[in-house]
Coordinates of C-alpha atoms in Angstrom, one line a residue:
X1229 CA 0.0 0.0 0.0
X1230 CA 1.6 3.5 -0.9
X1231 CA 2.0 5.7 2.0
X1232 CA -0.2 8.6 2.5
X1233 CA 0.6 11.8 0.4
X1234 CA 2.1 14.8 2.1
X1235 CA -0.9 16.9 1.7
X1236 CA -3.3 14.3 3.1
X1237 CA -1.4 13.6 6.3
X1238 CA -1.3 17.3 6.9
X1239 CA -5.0 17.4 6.6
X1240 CA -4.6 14.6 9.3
X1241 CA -2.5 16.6 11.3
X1242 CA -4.9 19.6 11.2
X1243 CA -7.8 17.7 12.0
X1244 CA -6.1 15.8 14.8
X1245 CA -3.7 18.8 16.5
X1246 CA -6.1 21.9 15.4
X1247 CA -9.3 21.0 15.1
X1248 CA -9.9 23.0 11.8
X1249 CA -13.3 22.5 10.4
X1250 CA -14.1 20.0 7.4
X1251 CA -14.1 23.2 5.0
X1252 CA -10.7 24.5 6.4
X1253 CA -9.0 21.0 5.8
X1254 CA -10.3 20.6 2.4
X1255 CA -9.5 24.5 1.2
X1256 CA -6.0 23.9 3.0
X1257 CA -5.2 20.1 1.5
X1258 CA -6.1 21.5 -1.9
X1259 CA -3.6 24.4 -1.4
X1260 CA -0.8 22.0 -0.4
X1261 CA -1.6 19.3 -3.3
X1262 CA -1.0 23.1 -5.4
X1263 CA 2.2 23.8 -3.7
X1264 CA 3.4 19.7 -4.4
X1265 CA 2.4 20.2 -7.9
X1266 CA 4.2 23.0 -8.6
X1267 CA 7.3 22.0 -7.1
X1268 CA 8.2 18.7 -8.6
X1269 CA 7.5 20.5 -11.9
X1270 CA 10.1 23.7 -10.4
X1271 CA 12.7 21.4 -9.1
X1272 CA 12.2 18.6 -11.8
X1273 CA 12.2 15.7 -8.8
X1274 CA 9.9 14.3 -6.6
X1275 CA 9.0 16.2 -3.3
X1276 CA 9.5 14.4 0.3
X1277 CA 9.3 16.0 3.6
X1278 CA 12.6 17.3 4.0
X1279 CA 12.6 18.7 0.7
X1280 CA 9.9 20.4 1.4
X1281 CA 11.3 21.3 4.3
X1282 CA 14.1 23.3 2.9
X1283 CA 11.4 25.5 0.3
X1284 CA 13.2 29.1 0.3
X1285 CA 11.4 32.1 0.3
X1286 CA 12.0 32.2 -3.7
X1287 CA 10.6 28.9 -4.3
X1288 CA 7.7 30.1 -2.5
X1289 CA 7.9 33.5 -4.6
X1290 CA 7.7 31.4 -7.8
X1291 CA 4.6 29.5 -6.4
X1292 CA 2.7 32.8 -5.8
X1293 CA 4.0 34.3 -9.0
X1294 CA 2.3 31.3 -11.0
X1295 CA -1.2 31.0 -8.8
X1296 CA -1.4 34.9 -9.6
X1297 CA -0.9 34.0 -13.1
X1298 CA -4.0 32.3 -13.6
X1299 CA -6.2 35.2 -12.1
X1300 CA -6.0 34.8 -8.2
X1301 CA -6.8 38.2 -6.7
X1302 CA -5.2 39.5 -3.7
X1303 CA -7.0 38.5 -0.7
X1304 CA -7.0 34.9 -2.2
X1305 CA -3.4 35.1 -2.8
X1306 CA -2.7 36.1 1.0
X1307 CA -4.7 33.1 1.9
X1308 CA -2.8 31.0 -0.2
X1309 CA 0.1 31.9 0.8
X1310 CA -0.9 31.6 4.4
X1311 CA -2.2 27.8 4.1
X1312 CA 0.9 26.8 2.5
X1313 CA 3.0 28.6 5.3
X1314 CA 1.3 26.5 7.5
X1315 CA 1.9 23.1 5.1
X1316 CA 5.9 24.1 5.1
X1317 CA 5.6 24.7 9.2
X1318 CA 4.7 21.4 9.5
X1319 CA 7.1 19.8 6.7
X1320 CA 9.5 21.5 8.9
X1321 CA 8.2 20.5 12.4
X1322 CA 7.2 24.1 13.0
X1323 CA 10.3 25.1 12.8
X1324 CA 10.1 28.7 11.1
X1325 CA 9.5 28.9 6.9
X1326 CA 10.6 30.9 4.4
X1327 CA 9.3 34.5 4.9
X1328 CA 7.4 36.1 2.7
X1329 CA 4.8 39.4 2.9
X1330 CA 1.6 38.9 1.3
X1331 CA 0.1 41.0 -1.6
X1332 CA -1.6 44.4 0.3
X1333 CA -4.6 46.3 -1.2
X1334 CA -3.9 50.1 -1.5
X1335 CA -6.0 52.0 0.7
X1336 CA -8.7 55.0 -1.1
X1337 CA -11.9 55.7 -0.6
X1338 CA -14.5 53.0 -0.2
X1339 CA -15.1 50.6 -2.2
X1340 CA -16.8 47.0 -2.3
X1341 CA -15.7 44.4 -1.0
X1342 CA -14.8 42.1 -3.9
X1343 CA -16.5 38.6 -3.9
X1344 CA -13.1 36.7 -3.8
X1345 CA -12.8 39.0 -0.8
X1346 CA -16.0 38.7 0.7
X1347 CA -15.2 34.6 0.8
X1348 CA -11.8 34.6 1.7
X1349 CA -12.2 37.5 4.9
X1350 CA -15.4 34.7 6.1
X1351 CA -12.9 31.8 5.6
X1352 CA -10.1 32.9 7.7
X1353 CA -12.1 34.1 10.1
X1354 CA -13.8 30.8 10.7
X1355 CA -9.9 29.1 10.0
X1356 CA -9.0 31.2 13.1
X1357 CA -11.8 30.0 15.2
X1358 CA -11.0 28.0 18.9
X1359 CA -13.3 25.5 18.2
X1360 CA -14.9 24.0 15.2
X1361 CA -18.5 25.2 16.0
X1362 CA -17.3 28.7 16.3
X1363 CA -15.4 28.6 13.1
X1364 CA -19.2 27.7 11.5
X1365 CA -20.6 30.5 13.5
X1366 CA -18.5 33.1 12.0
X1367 CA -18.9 31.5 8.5
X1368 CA -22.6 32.3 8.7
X1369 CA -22.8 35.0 10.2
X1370 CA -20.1 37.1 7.9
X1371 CA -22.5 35.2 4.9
X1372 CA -25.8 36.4 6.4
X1373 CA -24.1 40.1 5.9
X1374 CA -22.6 39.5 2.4
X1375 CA -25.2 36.9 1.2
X1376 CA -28.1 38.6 2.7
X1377 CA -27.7 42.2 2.9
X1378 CA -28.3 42.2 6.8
X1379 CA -26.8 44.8 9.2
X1380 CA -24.9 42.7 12.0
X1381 CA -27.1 43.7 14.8
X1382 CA -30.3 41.9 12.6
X1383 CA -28.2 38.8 12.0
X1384 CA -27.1 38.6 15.8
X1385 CA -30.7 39.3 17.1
X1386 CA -32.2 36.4 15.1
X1387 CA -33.5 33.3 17.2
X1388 CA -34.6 30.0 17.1
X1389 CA -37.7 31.1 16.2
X1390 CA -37.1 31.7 12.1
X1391 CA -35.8 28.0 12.5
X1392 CA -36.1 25.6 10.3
X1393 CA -35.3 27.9 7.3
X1394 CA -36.8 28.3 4.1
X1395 CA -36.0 30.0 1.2
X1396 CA -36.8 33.3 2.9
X1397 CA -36.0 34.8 6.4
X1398 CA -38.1 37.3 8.8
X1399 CA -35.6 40.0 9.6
X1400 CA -36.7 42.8 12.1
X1401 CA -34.2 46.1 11.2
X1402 CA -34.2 49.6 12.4
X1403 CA -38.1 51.2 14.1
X1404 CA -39.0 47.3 14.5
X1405 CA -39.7 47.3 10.9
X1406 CA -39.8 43.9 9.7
X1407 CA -39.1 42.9 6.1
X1408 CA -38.3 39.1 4.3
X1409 CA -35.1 38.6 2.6
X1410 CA -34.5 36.0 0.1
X1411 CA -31.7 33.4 1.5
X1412 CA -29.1 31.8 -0.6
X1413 CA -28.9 28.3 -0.2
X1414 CA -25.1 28.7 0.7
X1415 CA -26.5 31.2 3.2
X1416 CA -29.4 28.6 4.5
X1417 CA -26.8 25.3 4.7
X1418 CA -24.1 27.9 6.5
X1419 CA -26.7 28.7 9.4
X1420 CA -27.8 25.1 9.4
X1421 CA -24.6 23.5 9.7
X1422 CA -23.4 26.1 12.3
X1423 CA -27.0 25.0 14.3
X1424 CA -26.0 21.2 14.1
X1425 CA -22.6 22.0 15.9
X1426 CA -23.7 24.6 18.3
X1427 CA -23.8 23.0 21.7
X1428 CA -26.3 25.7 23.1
X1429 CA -29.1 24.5 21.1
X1430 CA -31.9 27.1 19.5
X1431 CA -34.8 27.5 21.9
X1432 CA -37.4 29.6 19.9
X1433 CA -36.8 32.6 22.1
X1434 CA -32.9 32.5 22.6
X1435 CA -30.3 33.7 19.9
X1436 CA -29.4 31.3 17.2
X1437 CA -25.8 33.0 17.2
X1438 CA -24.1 32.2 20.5
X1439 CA -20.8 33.5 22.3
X1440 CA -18.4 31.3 23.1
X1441 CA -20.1 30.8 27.2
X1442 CA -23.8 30.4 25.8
X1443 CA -24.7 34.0 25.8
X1444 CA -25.7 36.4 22.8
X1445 CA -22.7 37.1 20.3
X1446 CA -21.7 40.2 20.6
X1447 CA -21.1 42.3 17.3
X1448 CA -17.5 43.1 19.0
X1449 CA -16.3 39.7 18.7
X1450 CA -17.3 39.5 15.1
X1451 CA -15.7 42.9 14.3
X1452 CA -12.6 41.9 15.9
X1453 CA -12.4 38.7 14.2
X1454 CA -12.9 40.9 11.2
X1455 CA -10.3 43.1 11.9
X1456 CA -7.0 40.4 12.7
X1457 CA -8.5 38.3 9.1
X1458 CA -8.1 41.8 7.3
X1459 CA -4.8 42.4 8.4
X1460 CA -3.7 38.6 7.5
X1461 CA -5.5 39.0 3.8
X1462 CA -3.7 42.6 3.6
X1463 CA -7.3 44.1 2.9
X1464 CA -8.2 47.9 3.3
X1465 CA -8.8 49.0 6.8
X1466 CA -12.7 49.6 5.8
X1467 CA -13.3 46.4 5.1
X1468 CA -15.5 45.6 8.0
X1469 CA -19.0 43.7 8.8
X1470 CA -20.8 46.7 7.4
X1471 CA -18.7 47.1 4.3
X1472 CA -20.3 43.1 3.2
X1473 CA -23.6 44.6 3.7
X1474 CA -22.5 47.3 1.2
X1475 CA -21.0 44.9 -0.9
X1476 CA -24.3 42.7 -1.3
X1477 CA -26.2 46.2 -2.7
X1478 CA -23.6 47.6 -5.1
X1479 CA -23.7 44.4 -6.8
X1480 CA -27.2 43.2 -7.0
X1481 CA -27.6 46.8 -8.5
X1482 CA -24.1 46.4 -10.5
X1483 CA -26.3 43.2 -11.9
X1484 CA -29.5 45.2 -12.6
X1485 CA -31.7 45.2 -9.7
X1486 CA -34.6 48.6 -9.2
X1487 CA -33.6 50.9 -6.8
X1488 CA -37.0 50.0 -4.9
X1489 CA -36.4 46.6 -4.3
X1490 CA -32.8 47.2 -3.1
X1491 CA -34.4 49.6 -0.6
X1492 CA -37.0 46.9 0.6
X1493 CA -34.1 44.1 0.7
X1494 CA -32.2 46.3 3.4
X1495 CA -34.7 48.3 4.7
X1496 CA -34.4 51.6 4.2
X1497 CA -36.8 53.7 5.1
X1498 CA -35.9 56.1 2.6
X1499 CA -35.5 55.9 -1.0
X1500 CA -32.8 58.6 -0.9
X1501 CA -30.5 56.1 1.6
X1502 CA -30.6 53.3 -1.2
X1503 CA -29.4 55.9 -4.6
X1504 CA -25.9 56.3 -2.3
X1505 CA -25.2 53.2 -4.1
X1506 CA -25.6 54.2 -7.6
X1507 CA -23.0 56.6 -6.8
X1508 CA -20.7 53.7 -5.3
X1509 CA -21.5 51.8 -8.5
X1510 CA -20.4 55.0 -11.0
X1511 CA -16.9 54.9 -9.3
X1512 CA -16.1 51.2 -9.6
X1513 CA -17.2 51.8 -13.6
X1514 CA -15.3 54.8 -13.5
X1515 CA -12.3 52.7 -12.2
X1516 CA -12.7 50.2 -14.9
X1517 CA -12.7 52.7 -17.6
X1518 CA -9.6 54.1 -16.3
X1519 CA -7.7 50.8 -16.2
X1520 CA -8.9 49.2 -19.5
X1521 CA -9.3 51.7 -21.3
X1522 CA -6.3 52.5 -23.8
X1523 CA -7.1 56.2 -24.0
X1524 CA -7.8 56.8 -20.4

């Protein structure tokens, strides 16, 4: 029987010594099985541990160099670079890897947060979750915000009561208005999954998002998870819970959707609260222009 690739017994050793969720393990397996890949092909021979081991900070230049090739953006770069750190810690019996600074976003004035983004500031928060049912909880929350247009106080004041979903979701926002929101299925299996592994259970009338003693989450510990996965993915210092919420308008109207029904998906009261996206919208274009453009 051949012995276990590299990549899988690090999954093992993640599962076993960290506790990382199913997700984590397969996103950071896949990322090693990349990093393998790559190297037999850059050194022409076959990769063991203590070749891997001894990786230098250009070999793991190259690496980056070739998954930005074929369109990885910047926040999924940093993440990539940051699971195969962690693949070469372990290679190396965690003794410390080559070093090498992620790509950084330049910092302006606001923008969306980019779907690759969106995805890879949820998955390292969750990745840098205690425990396994926390790392879920994060995941759906940060998707309830992106995924669902909900401010963070809605998605934290929600309770057992709007459970078991369905393809839309009872949200009470600001002046106890109440308004229903259509829910992505990656949305609905996130909060479900996260409600299989909470430990606290979801009692009609308690929260369905739970701090780490049993209590209500407060918004402070998802804003400071936020704020250490922003500074790992070299994202702009205003990418926060809010900015998702922002993100989910400026592209469902950057894909069409009436000014009216983005108001009634997020609940504005007034009209005039919504058409600050348009004007969101006209820069990114703007941007576009500029940078395709030949003429610009």
């Amino acid at each position: 029987m051949n012995a276990p690739s590299l990549p899988f017994q690090f999954a093992e050793a993640l599962v076993r010594d960290r506790r990382r969720s199913a997700h984590t393990v397969r996103a950071y397996q896949a990322c090693a099985e990349r990093l393998v890949t790559f190297l037999q092909s850059h050194w022409g021979r076959g990769i063991d541990r203590s070749a891997l081991a001894g990786a230098t900070t250009a070999d793991l230049r190259a690496f980056l160099a070739h998954r930005r090739a074929s369109g990885l953006g910047n926040a999924s770069a940093a993440r990539e670079l940051s699971a195969v750190r962690g693949f070469l810690a372990w290679a190396a019996d965690g003794a410390p890897g080559p070093v090498l600074k992620g790509p950084r976003v330049k910092k302006g004035v606001p923008r969306p947060v980019a779907p690759d983004e969106a995805v890879a500031l949820a998955e390292t928060v969750s990745d840098e979750a205690v425990e396994p049912w926390i790392g879920a909880r994060d995941w759906a929350v940060l998707l309830l915000l992106y995924g669902a247009g909900l401010r963070i106080g809605e998605a934290l004041s929600l309770t057992g009561a709007a459970l078991p979903l369905g393809e839309t979701l009872s949200v009470t926002g600001k002046r106890e208005k109440t308004r229903m929101v259509p829910i992505l299925p990656q949305v609905r299996d996130a909060i479900e999954r996260y409600v299989a592994l909470c430990p606290y259970g979801t009692a009609a009338k308690e929260p369905i998002f739970r701090g780490a003693k049993g209590g209500p989450l407060s918004p402070a510990v998802i804003r400071r998870s936020v704020r250490r996965a922003r500074a790992a993915l070299g994202l702009s210092d205003r990418t926060t819970p809010h900015a998702l919420r922002h993100s989910f308008a400026t592209h469902l109207l950057g894909r069409g959707a009436d000014l009216r029904s983005l108001q009634e998906l997020l609940g504005h009261a007034s009209l005039s609260s919504t058409q600050i996206y348009t004007r969101v919208d006209a820069a990114h274009l703007l941007d576009v222009y500029r940078n395709a453009h030949p003429r610009a």
